[in-house]
Coordinates of N, CA, C and O in Angstrom, one line a residue:
L18 N 124.3 71.8 93.0 CA 125.1 72.8 92.7 C 126.1 72.3 91.9 O 126.8 71.3 91.7
H19 N 126.7 73.4 90.8 CA 127.6 73.1 90.0 C 128.9 72.9 90.7 O 129.1 73.8 91.7
G20 N 129.9 72.1 90.6 CA 130.8 71.9 91.4 C 132.0 73.1 91.5 O 132.5 73.3 92.6
D21 N 131.9 74.0 90.5 CA 132.8 75.1 90.5 C 132.1 76.3 91.4 O 132.8 77.2 91.8
D22 N 130.8 76.1 91.6 CA 130.2 77.3 92.2 C 129.7 76.7 93.7 O 129.3 77.7 94.5
R23 N 129.9 75.5 94.2 CA 129.6 75.2 95.5 C 130.0 76.1 96.5 O 129.3 76.4 97.4
V24 N 131.4 76.3 96.5 CA 132.0 76.8 97.5 C 131.4 78.1 97.8 O 131.1 78.7 99.0
H25 N 131.5 79.0 96.8 CA 131.0 80.3 96.9 C 129.6 80.4 97.2 O 129.0 81.5 97.9
A26 N 128.8 79.7 96.8 CA 127.3 79.7 96.8 C 127.0 79.1 98.3 O 126.2 79.9 99.2
E27 N 127.7 78.2 98.9 CA 127.5 78.0 100.3 C 128.0 79.0 101.3 O 127.5 79.3 102.4
K28 N 129.1 79.6 100.8 CA 129.7 80.8 101.6 C 128.7 82.0 101.7 O 128.6 82.6 102.7
D29 N 128.0 82.3 100.6 CA 127.3 83.5 100.4 C 126.0 83.4 101.4 O 125.5 84.0 102.1
L30 N 125.5 82.1 101.3 CA 124.4 81.6 102.3 C 124.8 81.9 103.8 O 124.1 82.3 104.7
A31 N 126.0 81.1 104.2 CA 126.5 81.1 105.6 C 126.7 82.5 106.0 O 126.5 82.7 107.2
T32 N 127.3 83.5 105.1 CA 127.5 84.8 105.5 C 126.2 85.5 105.8 O 126.2 86.4 106.9
A33 N 125.2 85.3 105.0 CA 124.1 86.0 105.2 C 123.3 85.6 106.6 O 123.0 86.2 107.3
I34 N 123.5 84.3 107.0 CA 123.0 83.5 108.1 C 123.7 84.2 109.3 O 123.1 84.6 110.4
D35 N 125.0 84.1 109.3 CA 125.9 84.6 110.4 C 125.6 86.1 110.8 O 125.6 86.3 111.9
R36 N 125.4 86.8 109.6 CA 125.1 88.3 109.9 C 123.8 88.9 109.9 O 123.4 89.8 110.2
R37 N 122.9 87.7 109.6 CA 121.5 88.1 109.6 C 121.3 89.2 108.6 O 120.5 90.1 108.9
A38 N 122.0 89.0 107.5 CA 122.0 90.0 106.3 C 121.1 89.6 105.3 O 121.0 88.4 105.1
D39 N 120.9 90.5 104.2 CA 120.2 90.2 103.1 C 121.1 89.1 102.4 O 122.3 89.2 102.4
Y40 N 120.4 88.1 101.8 CA 121.1 87.1 101.0 C 121.0 87.4 99.6 O 120.0 87.6 99.0
N41 N 122.1 87.3 98.8 CA 122.2 87.7 97.2 C 123.2 86.8 96.8 O 124.3 86.9 97.2
S42 N 122.8 85.9 95.9 CA 123.8 85.0 95.3 C 123.5 84.5 94.0 O 122.3 84.6 93.5
E43 N 124.4 84.2 93.0 CA 124.2 83.7 91.7 C 125.1 82.4 91.6 O 126.2 82.5 92.0
Y44 N 124.6 81.3 91.1 CA 125.3 80.1 90.9 C 124.6 79.2 89.8 O 123.6 79.8 89.3
R45 N 125.4 78.3 89.4 CA 124.8 77.3 88.5 C 124.5 76.0 89.1 O 124.8 75.5 90.1
L46 N 123.3 75.5 88.3 CA 122.9 74.2 88.6 C 123.3 73.1 87.6 O 123.3 73.4 86.5
Q47 N 123.8 72.0 88.0 CA 124.1 71.0 86.9 C 123.1 70.2 87.0 O 122.9 69.4 87.9
L48 N 122.4 69.8 85.8 CA 121.1 69.1 85.7 C 121.6 67.8 85.4 O 122.6 67.4 85.0
D49 N 120.6 66.7 85.8 CA 121.0 65.3 85.4 C 121.4 65.1 83.9 O 122.1 64.1 83.6
D50 N 120.7 65.8 83.0 CA 121.0 65.5 81.6 C 122.4 66.2 81.1 O 122.6 66.3 79.8
G51 N 123.0 66.9 81.9 CA 124.3 67.6 81.7 C 124.2 69.2 81.3 O 125.2 69.8 81.1
G52 N 122.9 69.5 81.3 CA 122.6 70.9 81.0 C 123.0 71.7 82.3 O 123.1 71.4 83.4
I53 N 123.2 73.1 82.0 CA 123.6 74.1 83.0 C 122.3 75.1 83.1 O 121.9 75.6 82.2
R54 N 121.9 75.5 84.2 CA 121.1 76.5 84.5 C 121.6 77.6 85.5 O 122.3 77.1 86.5
H55 N 121.4 78.8 85.3 CA 121.9 79.8 86.2 C 120.8 80.5 87.0 O 119.6 80.6 86.6
I56 N 121.2 80.3 88.2 CA 120.1 80.9 89.2 C 120.6 82.1 90.0 O 121.7 82.1 90.3
R57 N 119.8 83.0 90.3 CA 119.9 84.2 91.1 C 118.9 84.0 92.4 O 117.8 83.6 92.1
A58 N 119.6 84.0 93.5 CA 118.8 83.7 94.7 C 118.9 85.1 95.5 O 120.0 85.7 95.8
L59 N 117.6 85.6 96.2 CA 117.7 86.5 97.0 C 116.8 86.1 98.3 O 115.8 85.5 98.0
G60 N 117.3 86.6 99.3 CA 116.6 86.4 100.7 C 116.7 87.4 101.7 O 117.8 88.2 101.7
T61 N 115.8 87.4 102.7 CA 116.0 88.4 103.6 C 115.2 87.8 104.9 O 114.7 86.8 104.8
F62 N 115.8 88.2 106.1 CA 115.5 87.6 107.5 C 114.2 88.4 108.0 O 114.0 89.7 107.7
F63 N 113.4 87.7 108.8 CA 112.4 88.3 109.5 C 112.0 87.4 110.7 O 112.5 86.4 110.8
D64 N 111.5 88.1 111.7 CA 111.1 87.4 112.9 C 109.6 87.0 112.8 O 108.7 87.9 112.7
D65 N 109.3 85.7 113.0 CA 108.1 85.3 112.9 C 107.2 85.7 114.3 O 107.8 86.2 115.1
I66 N 105.8 85.5 114.3 CA 105.1 86.2 115.4 C 105.6 85.5 116.6 O 105.6 86.2 117.7
D67 N 106.2 84.2 116.6 CA 106.6 83.6 117.9 C 108.0 84.0 118.2 O 108.7 83.4 119.1
G68 N 108.7 84.8 117.3 CA 110.0 85.3 117.7 C 111.1 84.6 117.0 O 112.2 84.7 117.2
T69 N 110.6 83.6 116.2 CA 111.7 82.6 115.6 C 112.0 83.4 114.3 O 111.4 84.0 113.5
S70 N 113.4 83.6 114.2 CA 114.1 84.1 113.2 C 114.0 83.1 111.9 O 114.4 81.9 112.0
K71 N 113.5 83.7 110.6 CA 113.5 82.9 109.4 C 113.9 83.6 108.4 O 114.0 85.0 108.3
M72 N 114.3 83.0 107.4 CA 114.7 83.8 106.1 C 113.7 83.3 105.0 O 113.3 82.2 104.9
V73 N 113.3 84.4 104.3 CA 112.3 84.1 103.2 C 112.9 84.6 101.9 O 113.7 85.8 101.9
G74 N 112.8 83.8 101.0 CA 113.5 84.2 99.6 C 112.9 83.9 98.3 O 111.9 83.2 98.5
I75 N 113.6 84.1 97.3 CA 113.2 83.6 95.9 C 114.3 83.1 95.2 O 115.5 83.9 95.3
N76 N 114.4 82.1 94.3 CA 115.3 81.8 93.4 C 114.6 81.7 91.9 O 113.5 81.4 91.8
W77 N 115.3 82.4 91.0 CA 114.7 82.3 89.7 C 115.8 82.0 88.7 O 117.0 82.3 88.8
D78 N 115.4 81.4 87.7 CA 116.2 80.8 86.5 C 116.6 82.0 85.7 O 115.7 82.8 85.0
V79 N 117.8 82.6 85.6 CA 118.4 83.7 84.8 C 119.3 83.1 83.6 O 120.1 83.9 83.0
T80 N 119.1 82.0 83.3 CA 119.9 81.2 82.0 C 119.9 82.2 80.8 O 121.1 82.4 80.3
E81 N 118.8 82.6 80.4 CA 118.7 83.2 79.1 C 119.4 84.6 79.3 O 119.9 85.0 78.4
E82 N 119.0 85.2 80.5 CA 119.8 86.6 80.5 C 121.2 86.4 80.4 O 122.0 87.1 80.0
V83 N 121.8 85.4 81.3 CA 123.4 85.1 81.3 C 123.8 85.0 79.9 O 124.7 85.3 79.4
S84 N 123.1 84.1 79.2 CA 123.3 83.7 77.8 C 123.4 85.0 77.0 O 124.3 85.2 76.2
R85 N 122.3 85.7 77.1 CA 122.4 87.1 76.2 C 123.6 87.9 76.6 O 124.2 88.5 75.6
A86 N 123.8 88.1 77.9 CA 125.0 88.8 78.4 C 126.3 88.3 77.8 O 127.1 89.1 77.4
D87 N 126.5 87.0 77.8 CA 127.7 86.2 77.4 C 127.7 86.6 75.8 O 128.8 86.9 75.3
D88 N 126.6 86.4 75.2 CA 126.8 86.8 73.5 C 127.1 88.2 73.3 O 127.7 88.4 72.4
L89 N 126.5 89.1 74.1 CA 126.8 90.5 74.1 C 128.3 90.8 74.1 O 129.0 91.5 73.5
R90 N 128.9 90.1 75.2 CA 130.2 90.3 75.6 C 131.0 89.7 74.5 O 132.1 90.5 74.1
R91 N 130.8 88.6 74.0 CA 131.6 88.1 72.8 C 131.5 89.0 71.7 O 132.4 89.2 71.0
A92 N 130.0 89.5 71.2 CA 129.9 90.3 70.2 C 130.8 91.7 70.4 O 131.4 92.3 69.4
N93 N 130.9 92.2 71.5 CA 131.7 93.4 71.7 C 133.2 93.0 71.5 O 133.8 94.0 71.1
I94 N 133.7 92.0 72.0 CA 135.0 91.7 72.0 C 135.2 91.5 70.4 O 136.3 92.0 70.1
L95 N 134.5 91.0 69.6 CA 134.6 90.7 68.4 C 134.5 92.0 67.5 O 135.4 92.3 66.6
T96 N 133.7 92.9 67.9 CA 133.3 94.2 67.3 C 134.7 95.0 67.6 O 135.3 95.7 66.6
E97 N 135.2 95.0 68.7 CA 136.5 95.8 69.2 C 137.7 95.2 68.4 O 138.5 96.0 67.8
A98 N 137.8 94.0 68.2 CA 138.9 93.3 67.5 C 138.7 93.7 65.9 O 139.8 94.2 65.2
R99 N 137.7 93.8 65.4 CA 137.5 94.1 64.0 C 137.5 95.5 63.8 O 138.4 95.9 62.7
N100 N 137.2 96.4 64.8 CA 137.5 97.9 64.7 C 139.1 97.9 64.7 O 139.4 98.9 64.1
A101 N 139.7 97.5 65.5 CA 141.3 97.6 65.7 C 141.7 97.2 64.2 O 142.7 97.9 63.7
Q102 N 141.3 96.1 63.7 CA 141.8 95.6 62.3 C 141.4 96.7 61.3 O 142.5 97.1 60.4
L103 N 140.3 97.3 61.4 CA 140.0 98.4 60.3 C 140.8 99.6 60.5 O 141.3 100.1 59.5
L104 N 141.2 100.0 61.8 CA 142.0 101.1 61.9 C 143.5 100.8 61.5 O 144.1 101.7 60.8
I105 N 143.9 99.5 61.6 CA 145.2 99.2 61.1 C 145.2 99.3 59.6 O 146.1 99.6 58.8
A106 N 144.1 98.7 59.0 CA 144.1 98.6 57.5 C 143.9 100.0 57.0 O 144.5 100.5 56.0
K107 N 143.1 100.9 57.6 CA 143.0 102.3 57.2 C 144.4 103.1 57.2 O 144.9 103.7 56.4
A108 N 145.2 102.8 58.3 CA 146.5 103.4 58.3 C 147.3 103.0 57.3 O 148.1 103.7 56.7
R109 N 147.3 101.7 57.0 CA 148.1 100.9 56.2 C 147.8 101.6 54.7 O 148.7 101.9 53.8
I110 N 146.5 101.7 54.3 CA 146.0 102.3 53.0 C 146.4 103.8 53.0 O 146.7 104.2 51.8
E111 N 146.1 104.4 54.0 CA 146.7 105.9 54.0 C 148.1 106.1 53.7 O 148.6 107.0 52.9
H112 N 149.0 105.2 54.5 CA 150.3 105.2 54.3 C 150.7 105.0 52.8 O 151.5 105.5 52.1
T113 N 150.1 103.9 52.4 CA 150.3 103.4 50.9 C 149.9 104.5 50.0 O 150.6 104.7 48.9
A114 N 148.6 105.2 50.2 CA 148.4 106.2 49.2 C 149.3 107.4 49.4 O 149.4 108.1 48.3
L115 N 150.0 107.6 50.3 CA 150.8 108.8 50.6 C 152.4 108.6 50.4 O 153.0 109.7 50.6
H116 N 152.8 107.5 50.3 CA 154.2 107.0 50.3 C 154.5 106.0 49.0 O 153.9 105.5 48.6
D117 N 155.9 106.4 48.7 CA 156.4 105.8 47.7 C 156.7 104.2 48.1 O 157.4 104.1 49.1
S118 N 156.3 103.4 47.2 CA 156.6 102.1 47.7 C 158.1 101.5 47.8 O 158.4 100.8 48.6
L119 N 158.8 102.2 46.9 CA 160.1 101.7 46.9 C 161.1 102.4 48.1 O 161.9 101.6 48.7
T120 N 161.0 103.7 48.1 CA 161.9 104.3 49.2 C 161.0 104.7 50.5 O 161.9 105.2 51.5
S121 N 159.8 104.3 50.4 CA 159.0 104.7 51.7 C 159.0 106.3 52.0 O 158.6 106.8 53.0
L122 N 159.4 107.1 51.1 CA 159.3 108.5 51.2 C 158.0 108.9 50.7 O 157.4 108.2 50.1
P123 N 157.6 110.1 51.4 CA 156.3 110.5 50.8 C 156.1 110.7 49.4 O 157.3 111.0 48.8
N124 N 155.2 110.6 48.8 CA 155.0 110.7 47.3 C 154.4 112.0 46.8 O 154.3 113.0 47.5
R125 N 154.2 112.3 45.5 CA 153.8 113.5 45.0 C 152.5 114.0 45.7 O 152.3 115.2 46.0
R126 N 151.5 113.0 45.9 CA 150.3 113.2 46.4 C 150.4 113.9 47.8 O 149.8 115.1 48.2
Y127 N 151.3 113.4 48.8 CA 151.6 113.8 50.0 C 152.3 115.3 49.9 O 152.0 116.1 50.7
L128 N 153.2 115.4 48.8 CA 153.8 116.7 48.8 C 152.9 117.7 48.5 O 152.8 118.9 49.0
D129 N 151.9 117.5 47.5 CA 150.7 118.3 47.3 C 150.1 118.9 48.3 O 149.6 120.1 48.7
Q130 N 149.7 117.8 49.4 CA 149.1 118.2 50.7 C 150.0 119.1 51.6 O 149.4 120.1 52.1
M131 N 151.2 118.9 51.5 CA 152.1 119.7 52.3 C 152.2 121.1 51.8 O 152.3 122.2 52.7
L132 N 152.2 121.2 50.4 CA 152.3 122.5 49.7 C 151.0 123.3 50.0 O 151.2 124.5 50.2
E133 N 149.9 122.7 50.0 CA 148.7 123.3 50.3 C 148.7 123.7 51.8 O 148.1 124.9 52.2
N134 N 149.1 122.9 52.7 CA 149.2 123.4 54.1 C 150.1 124.6 54.2 O 149.8 125.6 55.0
T135 N 151.3 124.6 53.6 CA 152.2 125.6 53.6 C 151.5 127.0 53.0 O 151.8 128.1 53.6
A136 N 150.8 126.9 52.1 CA 150.1 128.0 51.2 C 149.1 128.5 52.3 O 148.9 129.8 52.3
Q137 N 148.4 127.6 53.0 CA 147.3 128.2 53.8 C 148.0 128.9 55.1 O 147.5 129.9 55.7
A138 N 149.3 128.6 55.3 CA 150.0 129.2 56.5 C 150.7 130.4 56.0 O 151.4 131.2 56.8
A139 N 150.7 130.8 54.7 CA 151.5 131.9 54.1 C 151.2 133.2 54.9 O 151.9 134.1 55.0
P140 N 149.9 133.6 55.4 CA 149.8 134.9 56.0 C 150.6 135.1 57.1 O 150.8 136.1 57.4
D141 N 151.2 134.1 57.7 CA 152.3 134.3 58.7 C 153.4 134.9 58.0 O 154.3 134.0 57.5
S142 N 153.8 136.1 58.0 CA 154.9 136.6 57.1 C 156.3 136.2 57.8 O 157.4 136.3 57.1
S143 N 156.3 135.7 58.9 CA 157.7 135.2 59.5 C 158.1 133.9 59.0 O 159.3 133.5 59.1
Q144 N 157.4 133.3 58.3 CA 157.8 131.9 57.8 C 158.0 132.0 56.2 O 157.3 132.7 55.4
R145 N 159.3 131.5 56.0 CA 159.6 131.5 54.5 C 159.7 129.9 54.1 O 160.0 129.2 55.1
T146 N 159.5 129.6 52.9 CA 159.7 128.3 52.4 C 160.9 128.1 51.3 O 160.9 129.0 50.5
A147 N 161.5 127.1 51.3 CA 162.5 126.8 50.2 C 162.0 125.4 49.7 O 161.7 124.6 50.4
L148 N 162.1 125.3 48.5 CA 161.6 124.1 47.8 C 162.8 123.7 46.8 O 163.1 124.5 46.0
L149 N 163.5 122.5 47.2 CA 164.5 122.0 46.5 C 164.2 120.8 45.5 O 163.6 120.0 46.0
H150 N 164.3 121.1 44.3 CA 164.0 119.9 43.4 C 165.4 119.2 43.0 O 166.3 119.9 42.4
I151 N 165.4 118.1 43.1 CA 166.7 117.3 42.9 C 166.3 116.0 42.1 O 165.3 115.2 42.2
D152 N 167.2 115.9 40.9 CA 167.0 114.7 40.1 C 168.6 114.2 39.9 O 169.4 114.7 40.2
L153 N 168.5 112.7 39.7 CA 169.7 112.1 39.6 C 170.4 112.0 38.1 O 169.7 111.8 37.2
D154 N 171.6 112.4 37.9 CA 172.2 112.6 36.7 C 172.4 111.2 36.2 O 172.8 110.3 37.0
R155 N 172.2 110.9 34.8 CA 172.6 109.8 34.3 C 171.8 108.5 34.9 O 172.2 107.4 34.8
F156 N 170.8 108.7 35.5 CA 170.1 107.7 36.1 C 169.4 106.7 35.0 O 169.3 105.3 35.1
K157 N 169.1 107.1 34.0 CA 168.8 106.4 32.6 C 169.7 105.4 32.3 O 169.3 104.2 32.1
Q158 N 171.0 105.9 32.3 CA 172.2 104.9 31.9 C 172.1 103.8 32.8 O 172.6 102.6 32.5
I159 N 172.1 104.2 34.1 CA 172.1 103.0 35.3 C 171.2 102.0 35.0 O 171.2 100.8 35.0
N160 N 169.9 102.3 34.7 CA 168.7 101.5 34.4 C 169.1 100.8 33.1 O 168.8 99.5 33.1
D161 N 169.4 101.4 31.9 CA 169.7 100.8 30.7 C 170.8 99.7 30.8 O 170.9 98.8 30.1
T162 N 172.0 100.1 31.5 CA 173.2 99.2 31.6 C 173.3 98.3 32.6 O 173.7 97.2 32.3
L163 N 172.9 98.4 33.8 CA 172.9 97.6 34.9 C 171.5 97.1 35.3 O 171.5 96.1 35.9
G164 N 170.5 97.6 34.7 CA 169.2 96.9 35.0 C 168.3 97.8 36.0 O 168.9 98.4 36.7
H165 N 167.0 97.6 36.1 CA 166.2 98.1 37.1 C 166.4 98.0 38.4 O 166.0 98.7 39.2
A166 N 166.9 96.7 38.8 CA 167.2 96.5 40.1 C 168.2 97.3 40.6 O 168.2 97.9 41.7
A167 N 169.3 97.6 39.8 CA 170.3 98.6 40.1 C 169.8 99.9 40.2 O 170.2 100.8 41.2
G168 N 169.0 100.4 39.3 CA 168.3 101.6 39.4 C 167.6 101.8 40.9 O 167.6 102.8 41.4
D169 N 166.7 100.7 41.1 CA 166.0 100.7 42.5 C 166.9 101.0 43.5 O 166.6 101.6 44.4
A170 N 168.1 100.1 43.5 CA 168.9 100.4 44.7 C 169.5 101.7 44.8 O 169.7 102.2 45.7
M171 N 169.8 102.4 43.6 CA 170.3 103.6 43.5 C 169.2 104.7 44.1 O 169.6 105.5 44.9
L172 N 168.0 104.5 43.8 CA 166.9 105.3 44.2 C 166.7 105.3 45.9 O 166.7 106.2 46.6
V173 N 166.9 104.0 46.4 CA 166.7 103.8 47.9 C 168.0 104.3 48.4 O 167.9 105.1 49.5
H174 N 169.2 104.3 47.8 CA 170.5 104.8 48.4 C 170.3 106.5 48.4 O 170.6 107.2 49.4
A175 N 170.0 106.9 47.2 CA 169.7 108.4 47.2 C 168.8 109.0 48.4 O 168.9 110.0 48.9
S176 N 167.6 108.2 48.6 CA 166.6 108.6 49.6 C 167.2 108.5 51.0 O 167.1 109.4 51.9
R177 N 168.1 107.6 51.2 CA 168.9 107.5 52.5 C 169.9 108.8 52.7 O 170.1 109.4 53.7
I178 N 170.5 109.1 51.5 CA 171.4 110.2 51.6 C 170.7 111.5 51.9 O 171.0 112.2 52.8
L179 N 169.6 111.6 51.3 CA 168.7 112.9 51.6 C 168.2 113.0 52.9 O 168.4 114.0 53.5
R180 N 167.8 111.8 53.4 CA 167.3 111.8 54.9 C 168.4 112.1 55.8 O 168.2 112.8 56.8
G181 N 169.6 111.8 55.4 CA 170.8 112.0 56.4 C 171.2 113.3 56.4 O 172.2 113.6 57.1
N182 N 170.9 114.2 55.4 CA 171.6 115.4 55.1 C 170.5 116.5 55.2 O 170.9 117.7 54.8
V183 N 169.3 116.4 55.7 CA 168.3 117.3 55.9 C 168.0 117.4 57.3 O 168.2 116.5 58.2
R184 N 167.3 118.5 57.9 CA 166.8 118.7 59.1 C 165.6 117.9 59.5 O 164.9 117.5 58.5
A185 N 165.5 117.5 60.6 CA 164.4 116.7 61.0 C 162.9 117.4 60.6 O 162.0 116.5 60.3
S186 N 163.0 118.6 60.7 CA 161.7 119.4 60.2 C 161.5 119.5 58.8 O 160.4 120.1 58.4
D187 N 162.3 119.1 57.9 CA 162.2 119.1 56.5 C 161.4 118.1 56.0 O 161.5 117.0 56.5
F188 N 160.8 118.2 54.7 CA 159.9 117.2 54.3 C 160.6 116.9 53.0 O 160.8 117.6 52.2
I189 N 160.8 115.6 52.9 CA 161.5 114.8 51.6 C 160.4 114.0 50.9 O 159.6 113.3 51.5
A190 N 160.2 114.2 49.6 CA 159.3 113.4 48.8 C 160.0 112.7 47.4 O 160.7 113.6 47.0
R191 N 159.5 111.8 47.1 CA 159.9 111.3 45.9 C 158.8 111.5 45.0 O 157.7 111.1 45.2
V192 N 159.0 112.3 43.9 CA 157.9 112.8 43.0 C 157.5 111.9 41.8 O 157.0 112.3 41.0
G193 N 158.5 111.1 41.5 CA 158.4 110.3 40.4 C 159.8 110.0 39.8 O 160.9 110.9 39.9
G194 N 160.1 108.8 39.1 CA 161.3 108.4 38.5 C 162.5 108.8 39.3 O 162.6 108.0 40.5
D195 N 163.4 109.6 39.0 CA 164.7 110.0 39.7 C 164.6 111.4 40.3 O 165.5 112.0 40.6
E196 N 163.4 111.9 40.6 CA 163.1 113.1 41.1 C 162.7 113.1 42.5 O 161.7 112.3 43.0
F197 N 163.2 114.1 43.3 CA 163.0 114.3 44.8 C 162.7 115.7 45.0 O 163.4 116.5 44.3
V198 N 161.9 116.0 46.0 CA 161.8 117.4 46.4 C 162.0 117.4 47.9 O 161.5 116.5 48.7
V199 N 162.6 118.6 48.4 CA 162.8 118.9 49.9 C 162.0 120.2 50.1 O 162.3 121.1 49.5
L200 N 161.2 120.1 51.0 CA 160.5 121.3 51.6 C 161.0 121.7 52.9 O 160.8 120.9 53.7
C201 N 161.6 122.8 52.8 CA 162.1 123.4 54.0 C 161.5 124.7 54.5 O 161.2 125.6 53.7
A202 N 160.8 124.6 55.7 CA 160.2 125.9 56.2 C 161.2 126.5 57.0 O 162.0 126.0 57.9
L203 N 161.4 127.9 56.8 CA 162.3 128.9 57.4 C 161.5 129.8 58.1 O 160.7 130.3 57.7
R204 N 162.0 130.1 59.3 CA 161.4 131.3 60.0 C 162.6 132.4 60.1 O 163.7 132.0 60.0
G205 N 162.2 133.7 60.4 CA 163.0 134.7 60.4 C 164.1 134.6 61.6 O 165.2 135.0 61.4
D206 N 163.8 133.9 62.6 CA 164.8 133.5 63.6 C 165.5 132.3 63.5 O 166.1 131.9 64.5
D207 N 165.3 131.6 62.3 CA 165.8 130.4 62.3 C 167.5 130.4 62.1 O 167.7 131.1 61.1
P208 N 168.4 129.9 62.9 CA 169.7 130.0 62.7 C 170.2 129.4 61.5 O 171.3 129.6 61.2
E209 N 169.6 128.3 60.9 CA 170.0 127.7 59.7 C 169.5 128.2 58.5 O 169.4 127.7 57.5
K210 N 168.9 129.6 58.4 CA 168.3 130.1 57.3 C 169.1 130.3 56.1 O 168.8 130.4 55.0
D211 N 170.4 130.6 56.4 CA 171.2 130.8 55.2 C 171.8 129.6 54.7 O 172.2 128.7 55.2

């Protein structure tokens, strides 16, 4: 018996004998050449013709079955890890496709999707929409005199200011250069509609 399996294998057999119950155990054998074999053992009690209680059973080598099960378990773990990586990559790709890399605001493509969704919801007459187009005055001068790094810092700053001054339900997008759009959905009972 393999050293790590000796205690539980002996306990399984002792329990079956003490209770005169069916014997069912799996354990490993350590071969002289260092190899390992997995054994499944089953047994049951019966009374011989002379009244002697005996156990009869069978042992068989299930090494290949255990090996296949281990391989399948490892393959499942690897597949789940790869699926998780694919989901993360997909989310990253979707985010990149729909957001501006500088400001992390939604981009024109995302805005187009939101406008499409808003147009499809238009039959609901209680919903009104406001679309604000904002561009930065003299932005070209900032880029020309202070450089593109200063222009980028100005765009990031402007996106923060916009985020801080709109409702959580409003949608802000950077649609290009120094242009931003804010999409506001208003309802007839909206206290902030004015």
